[in-house]
């Protein structure tokens, strides 16, 4: 256990698998779910929680993306490519989600006493541990020409396969990572490159949007020459949590958590209407 980040050491994990709910499962529901779990974990009503989620053909935008000069045209482009579009409530910029992208949220307690960087570091440590039998070359630094670039981008040989964001609610924190497992990473990159080209055109903006090079993005299967599936990585995550704690709860949302979820879901819907109301 010496190599495991302290935040990952817990007597019990709660495991919620929403990776197979299909195309009707909205990303708005996902972010509301993490908010509800933050509130529950933060007040001690739930143990540290791992939630897995997959969304089909969805582009999740950051708040700055919604301020692009030609956002209506760029959103129309995404919709014409077959993508749903939402604006999320955690930090960062736009990311592409599809059936080959597995998202993991780790929800930790004590966000008021735990440094925000510790949450990011814990997720980096988790991903490195998860794939330790396949590679020791996972690095965490900003891939500036990727979509949603950030200090905690995860890459192999300079090609990004994962990005991390964090959302803090009450006394809980949800650290969220997307993992490009299957498919073509550069194809996802081209979608976002064109989104920004259409949305910005040649106008000057106060916010710096990324100049995306699709070739700096890749899936794990492309990088490691593996044949991972989302379900296989899901099983690897579950086995890792069991290895660390030995006690896994599979409890779904219950009681007050359901009320918190519905309230946050309504807020997400309203926020998205406002963010995209001019389109």
One Martini backbone bead per residue (centre of mass of N, CA, C, O) as a GRO file, in nm:
protein
  279
    1UNK     BB    1   0.049   0.067  -0.004
    2UNK     BB    2   0.285   0.285  -0.037
    3UNK     BB    3   0.204   0.373  -0.352
    4UNK     BB    4  -0.053   0.489  -0.242
    5UNK     BB    5  -0.257   0.728  -0.222
    6UNK     BB    6  -0.408   0.845   0.056
    7UNK     BB    7  -0.699   0.893  -0.073
    8UNK     BB    8  -0.716   0.571  -0.162
    9UNK     BB    9  -0.732   0.505   0.142
   10UNK     BB   10  -0.992   0.273   0.228
   11UNK     BB   11  -1.221   0.059   0.374
   12UNK     BB   12  -1.441   0.177   0.163
   13UNK     BB   13  -1.623   0.126  -0.141
   14UNK     BB   14  -1.813   0.284  -0.381
   15UNK     BB   15  -1.996   0.137  -0.667
   16UNK     BB   16  -2.086   0.302  -0.980
   17UNK     BB   17  -2.238   0.171  -1.276
   18UNK     BB   18  -2.285   0.382  -1.593
   19UNK     BB   19  -2.162   0.240  -1.874
   20UNK     BB   20  -2.463   0.092  -1.986
   21UNK     BB   21  -2.713   0.308  -2.044
   22UNK     BB   22  -2.670   0.468  -2.298
   23UNK     BB   23  -2.787   0.725  -2.511
   24UNK     BB   24  -3.007   0.837  -2.290
   25UNK     BB   25  -2.766   0.918  -2.118
   26UNK     BB   26  -2.702   1.211  -1.968
   27UNK     BB   27  -2.458   1.438  -1.882
   28UNK     BB   28  -2.633   1.598  -1.685
   29UNK     BB   29  -2.675   1.358  -1.493
   30UNK     BB   30  -2.381   1.316  -1.415
   31UNK     BB   31  -2.325   1.591  -1.273
   32UNK     BB   32  -2.555   1.559  -1.069
   33UNK     BB   33  -2.451   1.299  -0.942
   34UNK     BB   34  -2.182   1.412  -0.830
   35UNK     BB   35  -2.308   1.623  -0.648
   36UNK     BB   36  -2.467   1.429  -0.467
   37UNK     BB   37  -2.215   1.264  -0.379
   38UNK     BB   38  -2.062   1.493  -0.247
   39UNK     BB   39  -2.269   1.543  -0.024
   40UNK     BB   40  -2.261   1.256   0.098
   41UNK     BB   41  -1.956   1.220   0.143
   42UNK     BB   42  -1.907   1.493   0.296
   43UNK     BB   43  -2.119   1.391   0.544
   44UNK     BB   44  -2.079   1.059   0.577
   45UNK     BB   45  -2.311   0.881   0.415
   46UNK     BB   46  -2.060   0.803   0.233
   47UNK     BB   47  -1.827   0.659   0.085
   48UNK     BB   48  -1.597   0.638  -0.113
   49UNK     BB   49  -1.644   0.706  -0.469
   50UNK     BB   50  -1.705   0.515  -0.769
   51UNK     BB   51  -1.777   0.639  -1.104
   52UNK     BB   52  -1.916   0.514  -1.401
   53UNK     BB   53  -1.909   0.665  -1.743
   54UNK     BB   54  -2.114   0.685  -2.051
   55UNK     BB   55  -2.124   0.881  -2.359
   56UNK     BB   56  -2.294   0.939  -2.651
   57UNK     BB   57  -2.220   1.163  -2.865
   58UNK     BB   58  -2.059   1.398  -2.678
   59UNK     BB   59  -2.022   1.745  -2.608
   60UNK     BB   60  -1.831   1.896  -2.349
   61UNK     BB   61  -1.852   2.208  -2.232
   62UNK     BB   62  -1.726   2.496  -2.136
   63UNK     BB   63  -1.793   2.809  -2.042
   64UNK     BB   64  -1.599   2.955  -2.248
   65UNK     BB   65  -1.718   2.826  -2.507
   66UNK     BB   66  -1.998   2.988  -2.489
   67UNK     BB   67  -1.812   3.266  -2.576
   68UNK     BB   68  -1.795   3.240  -2.856
   69UNK     BB   69  -1.856   3.433  -3.128
   70UNK     BB   70  -1.956   3.143  -3.301
   71UNK     BB   71  -2.129   2.930  -3.135
   72UNK     BB   72  -2.371   2.857  -3.312
   73UNK     BB   73  -2.206   2.738  -3.549
   74UNK     BB   74  -2.042   2.523  -3.382
   75UNK     BB   75  -2.288   2.368  -3.273
   76UNK     BB   76  -2.407   2.297  -3.545
   77UNK     BB   77  -2.169   2.127  -3.633
   78UNK     BB   78  -2.191   1.911  -3.413
   79UNK     BB   79  -2.481   1.822  -3.483
   80UNK     BB   80  -2.406   1.738  -3.780
   81UNK     BB   81  -2.205   1.509  -3.650
   82UNK     BB   82  -2.394   1.376  -3.400
   83UNK     BB   83  -2.393   1.577  -3.147
   84UNK     BB   84  -2.422   1.648  -2.836
   85UNK     BB   85  -2.475   1.951  -2.624
   86UNK     BB   86  -2.293   2.063  -2.333
   87UNK     BB   87  -2.261   2.231  -2.014
   88UNK     BB   88  -2.048   2.234  -1.760
   89UNK     BB   89  -1.959   2.269  -1.391
   90UNK     BB   90  -1.671   2.226  -1.452
   91UNK     BB   91  -1.376   2.256  -1.547
   92UNK     BB   92  -1.279   2.367  -1.855
   93UNK     BB   93  -1.314   2.227  -2.169
   94UNK     BB   94  -1.372   2.064  -2.444
   95UNK     BB   95  -1.515   1.731  -2.495
   96UNK     BB   96  -1.511   1.396  -2.617
   97UNK     BB   97  -1.785   1.166  -2.624
   98UNK     BB   98  -1.802   0.801  -2.627
   99UNK     BB   99  -1.805   0.451  -2.633
  100UNK     BB  100  -1.464   0.478  -2.598
  101UNK     BB  101  -1.525   0.652  -2.331
  102UNK     BB  102  -1.409   0.651  -2.001
  103UNK     BB  103  -1.554   0.752  -1.698
  104UNK     BB  104  -1.413   0.881  -1.383
  105UNK     BB  105  -1.529   0.909  -1.048
  106UNK     BB  106  -1.384   1.051  -0.755
  107UNK     BB  107  -1.523   1.063  -0.424
  108UNK     BB  108  -1.429   1.289  -0.173
  109UNK     BB  109  -1.360   1.393   0.131
  110UNK     BB  110  -1.254   1.683   0.279
  111UNK     BB  111  -1.222   1.951   0.091
  112UNK     BB  112  -1.137   2.170   0.317
  113UNK     BB  113  -0.848   2.001   0.383
  114UNK     BB  114  -0.795   1.931   0.084
  115UNK     BB  115  -0.599   1.975  -0.158
  116UNK     BB  116  -0.661   2.007  -0.489
  117UNK     BB  117  -0.400   1.856  -0.587
  118UNK     BB  118  -0.457   1.585  -0.445
  119UNK     BB  119  -0.683   1.494  -0.630
  120UNK     BB  120  -0.518   1.485  -0.888
  121UNK     BB  121  -0.291   1.298  -0.785
  122UNK     BB  122  -0.475   1.057  -0.727
  123UNK     BB  123  -0.563   1.007  -1.020
  124UNK     BB  124  -0.289   0.963  -1.140
  125UNK     BB  125  -0.221   0.720  -0.959
  126UNK     BB  126  -0.455   0.543  -1.047
  127UNK     BB  127  -0.389   0.518  -1.351
  128UNK     BB  128  -0.106   0.404  -1.318
  129UNK     BB  129  -0.193   0.152  -1.161
  130UNK     BB  130  -0.399   0.031  -1.361
  131UNK     BB  131  -0.148   0.026  -1.604
  132UNK     BB  132   0.122  -0.116  -1.491
  133UNK     BB  133   0.121  -0.382  -1.685
  134UNK     BB  134   0.165  -0.187  -1.963
  135UNK     BB  135   0.290   0.084  -1.818
  136UNK     BB  136   0.554   0.353  -1.724
  137UNK     BB  137   0.471   0.628  -1.929
  138UNK     BB  138   0.290   0.804  -1.755
  139UNK     BB  139   0.212   1.147  -1.794
  140UNK     BB  140   0.194   1.481  -1.619
  141UNK     BB  141   0.100   1.728  -1.854
  142UNK     BB  142   0.071   1.978  -2.074
  143UNK     BB  143  -0.119   1.958  -2.377
  144UNK     BB  144  -0.154   2.234  -2.562
  145UNK     BB  145  -0.281   2.086  -2.846
  146UNK     BB  146  -0.518   2.001  -2.701
  147UNK     BB  147  -0.803   1.927  -2.567
  148UNK     BB  148  -0.840   2.042  -2.270
  149UNK     BB  149  -0.600   2.177  -2.138
  150UNK     BB  150  -0.369   2.058  -1.869
  151UNK     BB  151  -0.164   1.979  -1.608
  152UNK     BB  152  -0.332   1.676  -1.598
  153UNK     BB  153  -0.243   1.546  -1.838
  154UNK     BB  154  -0.245   1.230  -2.007
  155UNK     BB  155   0.054   1.062  -2.132
  156UNK     BB  156   0.225   0.909  -2.423
  157UNK     BB  157   0.466   1.030  -2.597
  158UNK     BB  158   0.284   1.312  -2.616
  159UNK     BB  159   0.002   1.152  -2.597
  160UNK     BB  160  -0.327   1.204  -2.536
  161UNK     BB  161  -0.583   1.010  -2.319
  162UNK     BB  162  -0.627   1.222  -2.073
  163UNK     BB  163  -0.851   1.405  -1.845
  164UNK     BB  164  -0.876   1.641  -1.567
  165UNK     BB  165  -1.124   1.715  -1.321
  166UNK     BB  166  -1.293   1.941  -1.077
  167UNK     BB  167  -1.553   1.908  -0.816
  168UNK     BB  168  -1.694   2.121  -0.557
  169UNK     BB  169  -1.918   2.011  -0.285
  170UNK     BB  170  -1.910   2.121  -0.008
  171UNK     BB  171  -1.727   1.836   0.142
  172UNK     BB  172  -1.685   1.747  -0.162
  173UNK     BB  173  -1.497   1.564  -0.424
  174UNK     BB  174  -1.483   1.551  -0.786
  175UNK     BB  175  -1.278   1.339  -0.973
  176UNK     BB  176  -1.236   1.366  -1.328
  177UNK     BB  177  -1.197   1.115  -1.589
  178UNK     BB  178  -1.092   1.070  -1.917
  179UNK     BB  179  -1.079   0.764  -2.123
  180UNK     BB  180  -0.918   0.667  -2.406
  181UNK     BB  181  -0.960   0.349  -2.526
  182UNK     BB  182  -1.099   0.368  -2.801
  183UNK     BB  183  -1.022   0.449  -3.108
  184UNK     BB  184  -0.973   0.786  -3.248
  185UNK     BB  185  -0.808   1.052  -3.126
  186UNK     BB  186  -0.771   1.243  -3.376
  187UNK     BB  187  -1.070   1.255  -3.456
  188UNK     BB  188  -1.154   1.404  -3.203
  189UNK     BB  189  -0.963   1.644  -3.250
  190UNK     BB  190  -1.097   1.745  -3.516
  191UNK     BB  191  -1.364   1.828  -3.401
  192UNK     BB  192  -1.241   2.054  -3.209
  193UNK     BB  193  -1.086   2.215  -3.414
  194UNK     BB  194  -1.339   2.295  -3.583
  195UNK     BB  195  -1.500   2.426  -3.361
  196UNK     BB  196  -1.295   2.663  -3.314
  197UNK     BB  197  -1.278   2.773  -3.600
  198UNK     BB  198  -1.581   2.846  -3.616
  199UNK     BB  199  -1.612   3.003  -3.334
  200UNK     BB  200  -1.367   3.220  -3.395
  201UNK     BB  201  -1.201   3.253  -3.628
  202UNK     BB  202  -1.050   3.589  -3.654
  203UNK     BB  203  -1.103   3.662  -3.370
  204UNK     BB  204  -1.064   3.834  -3.090
  205UNK     BB  205  -0.993   3.708  -2.757
  206UNK     BB  206  -0.970   3.697  -2.417
  207UNK     BB  207  -0.970   3.405  -2.455
  208UNK     BB  208  -0.772   3.113  -2.468
  209UNK     BB  209  -0.776   2.900  -2.728
  210UNK     BB  210  -0.703   2.613  -2.863
  211UNK     BB  211  -0.447   2.483  -3.083
  212UNK     BB  212  -0.527   2.207  -3.253
  213UNK     BB  213  -0.357   1.886  -3.264
  214UNK     BB  214  -0.466   1.576  -3.340
  215UNK     BB  215  -0.178   1.416  -3.308
  216UNK     BB  216  -0.185   1.447  -2.971
  217UNK     BB  217  -0.408   1.223  -2.997
  218UNK     BB  218  -0.508   0.916  -2.813
  219UNK     BB  219  -0.551   0.593  -2.757
  220UNK     BB  220  -0.462   0.325  -2.578
  221UNK     BB  221  -0.462   0.123  -2.811
  222UNK     BB  222  -0.269   0.294  -2.986
  223UNK     BB  223  -0.029   0.320  -2.773
  224UNK     BB  224  -0.025  -0.012  -2.672
  225UNK     BB  225  -0.139  -0.232  -2.854
  226UNK     BB  226  -0.433  -0.296  -2.765
  227UNK     BB  227  -0.770  -0.461  -2.656
  228UNK     BB  228  -0.943  -0.277  -2.518
  229UNK     BB  229  -1.229  -0.227  -2.320
  230UNK     BB  230  -1.452  -0.079  -2.131
  231UNK     BB  231  -1.524  -0.336  -1.964
  232UNK     BB  232  -1.237  -0.414  -1.886
  233UNK     BB  233  -1.166  -0.154  -1.731
  234UNK     BB  234  -1.392  -0.176  -1.534
  235UNK     BB  235  -1.284  -0.439  -1.401
  236UNK     BB  236  -1.010  -0.320  -1.315
  237UNK     BB  237  -1.125  -0.111  -1.121
  238UNK     BB  238  -1.275  -0.303  -0.933
  239UNK     BB  239  -1.026  -0.476  -0.853
  240UNK     BB  240  -0.861  -0.246  -0.732
  241UNK     BB  241  -1.056  -0.164  -0.507
  242UNK     BB  242  -1.060  -0.445  -0.374
  243UNK     BB  243  -0.757  -0.462  -0.317
  244UNK     BB  244  -0.754  -0.210  -0.119
  245UNK     BB  245  -1.029  -0.278   0.071
  246UNK     BB  246  -1.243  -0.543   0.043
  247UNK     BB  247  -1.492  -0.319   0.031
  248UNK     BB  248  -1.793  -0.328  -0.163
  249UNK     BB  249  -2.035  -0.098  -0.264
  250UNK     BB  250  -2.351  -0.102  -0.476
  251UNK     BB  251  -2.503   0.148  -0.406
  252UNK     BB  252  -2.741   0.343  -0.485
  253UNK     BB  253  -2.933   0.583  -0.480
  254UNK     BB  254  -3.053   0.742  -0.167
  255UNK     BB  255  -3.283   0.930  -0.057
  256UNK     BB  256  -3.139   1.230  -0.043
  257UNK     BB  257  -2.981   1.182  -0.306
  258UNK     BB  258  -3.225   1.203  -0.495
  259UNK     BB  259  -3.300   1.493  -0.431
  260UNK     BB  260  -3.026   1.617  -0.508
  261UNK     BB  261  -3.024   1.526  -0.796
  262UNK     BB  262  -3.282   1.668  -0.899
  263UNK     BB  263  -3.191   1.953  -0.830
  264UNK     BB  264  -2.926   1.950  -1.001
  265UNK     BB  265  -3.056   1.880  -1.270
  266UNK     BB  266  -3.228   2.133  -1.294
  267UNK     BB  267  -2.985   2.326  -1.284
  268UNK     BB  268  -2.846   2.219  -1.539
  269UNK     BB  269  -3.071   2.283  -1.736
  270UNK     BB  270  -3.081   2.588  -1.679
  271UNK     BB  271  -2.784   2.652  -1.741
  272UNK     BB  272  -2.795   2.558  -2.037
  273UNK     BB  273  -3.005   2.752  -2.137
  274UNK     BB  274  -2.836   3.006  -2.077
  275UNK     BB  275  -2.569   2.930  -2.230
  276UNK     BB  276  -2.765   2.850  -2.511
  277UNK     BB  277  -3.005   3.063  -2.571
  278UNK     BB  278  -2.883   3.211  -2.843
  279UNK     BB  279  -2.899   2.949  -3.052
   0.00000   0.00000   0.00000
